[in-house]
PDB file of C-alpha atoms in Angstrom:
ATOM      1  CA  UNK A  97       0.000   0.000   0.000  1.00  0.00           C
ATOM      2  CA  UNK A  98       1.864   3.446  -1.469  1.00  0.00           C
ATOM      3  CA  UNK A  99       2.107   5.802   1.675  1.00  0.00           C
ATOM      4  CA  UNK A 100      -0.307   8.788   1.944  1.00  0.00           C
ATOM      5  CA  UNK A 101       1.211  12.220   1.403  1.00  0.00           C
ATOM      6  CA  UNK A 102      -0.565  14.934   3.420  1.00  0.00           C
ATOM      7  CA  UNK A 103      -0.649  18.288   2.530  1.00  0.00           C
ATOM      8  CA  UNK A 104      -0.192  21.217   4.898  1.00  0.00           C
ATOM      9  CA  UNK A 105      -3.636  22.216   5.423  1.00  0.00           C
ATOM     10  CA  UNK A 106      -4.652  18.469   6.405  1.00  0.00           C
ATOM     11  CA  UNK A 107      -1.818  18.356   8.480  1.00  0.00           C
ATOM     12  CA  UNK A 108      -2.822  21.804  10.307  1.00  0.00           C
ATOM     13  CA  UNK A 109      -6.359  20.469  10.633  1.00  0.00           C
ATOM     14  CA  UNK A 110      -5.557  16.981  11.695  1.00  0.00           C
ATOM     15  CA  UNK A 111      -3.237  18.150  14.384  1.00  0.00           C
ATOM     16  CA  UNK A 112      -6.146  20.444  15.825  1.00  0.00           C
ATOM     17  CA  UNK A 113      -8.578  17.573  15.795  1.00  0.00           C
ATOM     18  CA  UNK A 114      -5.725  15.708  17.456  1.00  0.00           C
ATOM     19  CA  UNK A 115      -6.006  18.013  20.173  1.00  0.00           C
ATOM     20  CA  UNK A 116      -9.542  18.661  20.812  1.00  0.00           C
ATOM     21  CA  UNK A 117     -10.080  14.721  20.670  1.00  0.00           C
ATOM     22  CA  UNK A 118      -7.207  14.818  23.862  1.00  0.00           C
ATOM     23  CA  UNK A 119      -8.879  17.156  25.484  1.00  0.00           C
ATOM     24  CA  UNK A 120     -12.307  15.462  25.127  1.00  0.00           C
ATOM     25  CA  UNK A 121     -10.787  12.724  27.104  1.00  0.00           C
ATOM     26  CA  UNK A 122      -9.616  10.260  24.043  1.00  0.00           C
ATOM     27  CA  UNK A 123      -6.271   8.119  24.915  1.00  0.00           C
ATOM     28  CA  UNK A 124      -3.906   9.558  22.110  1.00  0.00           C
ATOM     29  CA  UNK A 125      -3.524   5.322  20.219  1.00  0.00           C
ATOM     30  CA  UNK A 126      -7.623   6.215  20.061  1.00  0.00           C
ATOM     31  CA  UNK A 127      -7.233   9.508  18.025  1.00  0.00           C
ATOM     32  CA  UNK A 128      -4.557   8.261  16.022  1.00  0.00           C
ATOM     33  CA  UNK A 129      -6.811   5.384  14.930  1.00  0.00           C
ATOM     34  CA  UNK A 130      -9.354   8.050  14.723  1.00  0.00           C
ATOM     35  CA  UNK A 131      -7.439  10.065  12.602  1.00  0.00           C
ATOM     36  CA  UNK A 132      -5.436   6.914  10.587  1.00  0.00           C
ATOM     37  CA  UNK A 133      -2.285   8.158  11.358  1.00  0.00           C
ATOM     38  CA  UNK A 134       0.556   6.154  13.327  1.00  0.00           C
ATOM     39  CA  UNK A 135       1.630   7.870  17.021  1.00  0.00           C
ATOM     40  CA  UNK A 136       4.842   8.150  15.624  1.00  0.00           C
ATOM     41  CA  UNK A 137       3.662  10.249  12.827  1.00  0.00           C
ATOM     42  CA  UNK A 138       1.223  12.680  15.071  1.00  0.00           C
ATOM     43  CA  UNK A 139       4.557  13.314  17.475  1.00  0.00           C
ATOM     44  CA  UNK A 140       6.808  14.401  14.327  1.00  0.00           C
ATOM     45  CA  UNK A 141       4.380  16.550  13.174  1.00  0.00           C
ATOM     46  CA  UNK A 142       3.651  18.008  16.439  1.00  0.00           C
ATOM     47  CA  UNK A 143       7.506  18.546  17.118  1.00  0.00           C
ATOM     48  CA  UNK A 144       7.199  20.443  13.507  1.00  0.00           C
ATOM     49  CA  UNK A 145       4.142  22.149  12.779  1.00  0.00           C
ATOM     50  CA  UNK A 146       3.216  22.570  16.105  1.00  0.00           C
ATOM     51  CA  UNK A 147       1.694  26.258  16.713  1.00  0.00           C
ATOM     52  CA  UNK A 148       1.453  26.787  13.085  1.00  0.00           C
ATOM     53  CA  UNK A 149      -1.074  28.670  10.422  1.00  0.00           C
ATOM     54  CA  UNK A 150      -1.776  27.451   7.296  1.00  0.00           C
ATOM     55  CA  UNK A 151       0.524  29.779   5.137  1.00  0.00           C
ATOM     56  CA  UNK A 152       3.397  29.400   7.580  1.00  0.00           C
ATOM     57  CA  UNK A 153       3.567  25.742   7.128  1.00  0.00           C
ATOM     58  CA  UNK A 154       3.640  25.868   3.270  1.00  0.00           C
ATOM     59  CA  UNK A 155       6.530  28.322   3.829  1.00  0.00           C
ATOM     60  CA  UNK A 156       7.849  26.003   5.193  1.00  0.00           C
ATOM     61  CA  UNK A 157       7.677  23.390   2.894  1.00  0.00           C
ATOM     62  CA  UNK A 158       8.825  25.513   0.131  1.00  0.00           C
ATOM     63  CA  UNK A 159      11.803  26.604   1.890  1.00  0.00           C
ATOM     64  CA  UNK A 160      12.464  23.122   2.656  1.00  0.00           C
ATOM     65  CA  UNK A 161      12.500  22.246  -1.016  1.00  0.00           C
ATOM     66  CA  UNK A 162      14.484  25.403  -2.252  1.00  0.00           C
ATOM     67  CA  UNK A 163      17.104  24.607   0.427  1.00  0.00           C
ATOM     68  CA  UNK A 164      17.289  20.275  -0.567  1.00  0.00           C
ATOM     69  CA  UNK A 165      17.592  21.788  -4.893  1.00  0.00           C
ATOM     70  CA  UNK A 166      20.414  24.501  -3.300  1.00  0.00           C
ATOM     71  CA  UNK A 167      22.444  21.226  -1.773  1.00  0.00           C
ATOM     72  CA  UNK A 168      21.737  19.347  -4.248  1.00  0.00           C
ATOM     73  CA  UNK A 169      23.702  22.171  -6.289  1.00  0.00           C
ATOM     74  CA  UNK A 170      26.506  22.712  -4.122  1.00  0.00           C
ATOM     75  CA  UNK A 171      27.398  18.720  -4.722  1.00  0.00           C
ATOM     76  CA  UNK A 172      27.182  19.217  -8.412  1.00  0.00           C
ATOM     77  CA  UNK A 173      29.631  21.999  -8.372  1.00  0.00           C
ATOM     78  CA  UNK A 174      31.778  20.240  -5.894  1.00  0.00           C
ATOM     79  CA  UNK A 175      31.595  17.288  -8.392  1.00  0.00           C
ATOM     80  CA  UNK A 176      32.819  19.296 -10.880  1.00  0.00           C
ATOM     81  CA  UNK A 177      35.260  20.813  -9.362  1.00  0.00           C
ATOM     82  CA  UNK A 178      37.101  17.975  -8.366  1.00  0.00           C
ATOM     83  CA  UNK A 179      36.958  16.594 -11.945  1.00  0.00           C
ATOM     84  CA  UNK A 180      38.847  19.528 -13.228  1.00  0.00           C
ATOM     85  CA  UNK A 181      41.603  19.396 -10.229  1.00  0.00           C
ATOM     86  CA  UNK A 182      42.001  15.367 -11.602  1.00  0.00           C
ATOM     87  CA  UNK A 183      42.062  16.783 -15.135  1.00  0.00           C
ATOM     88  CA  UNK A 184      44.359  19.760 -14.330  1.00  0.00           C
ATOM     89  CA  UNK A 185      47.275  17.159 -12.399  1.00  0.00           C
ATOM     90  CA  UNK A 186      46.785  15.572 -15.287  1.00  0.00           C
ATOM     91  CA  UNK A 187      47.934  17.746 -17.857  1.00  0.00           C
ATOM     92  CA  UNK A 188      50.870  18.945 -15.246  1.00  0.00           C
TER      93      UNK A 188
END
C-alpha cells in the first residue's frame, strides 16, 4: 500500500482535531486510529508544525525544497570541481 502524502492544510487540521479529541478525554492510540495516522507520525508533526497557520507551514515546505535543490547544487559543483583538479594534475 503506497504511503499517503498529506498536505499542509490536512496536516494543520488533523493536528487540531488531534487536540480537541485529547482534550475530550480520548487516549492519544484512540485519536490516532481516529485520525489513521501512526503515534509516531502525530509526534513528528507536532515537534514540527506545532503552533502553526496554514501559510506558515507551506513556507515552510517551500523553503524546505528550495534549500534540498540549493544542496543538491553545491554537490554538483563540488563534483565538478574535483573533476577539473584530476584533469588539471593531469595535464601537469
Amino acid at each position: 500500500m503506497p504511503r499517503k502524502r498529506h498536505t499542509p492544510d490536512e496536516i494543520i487540521r488533523k493536528l487540531r482535531q488531534a487536540d480537541a479529541d485529547v482534550g475530550a478525554g480520548l487516549s492519544i492510540g484512540q485519536v490516532c486510529q481516529k485520525l489513521e495516522v501512526s503515534e509516531h507520525t502525530l509526534y513528528r508533526w507536532r515537534n514540527q508544525y506545532g503552533g502553526m497557520k496554514g501559510p506558515e507551514m507551506k513556507r515552510l515546505k517551500e523553503l524546505e525544497r528550495e534549500n534540498a535543490r540549493l544542496k543538491r547544487l553545491v554537490a554538483e559543483q563540488a563534483l565538478d570541481m574535483q573533476i577539473l583538479k584530476e584533469v588539471a594534475r593531469g595535464n601537469s
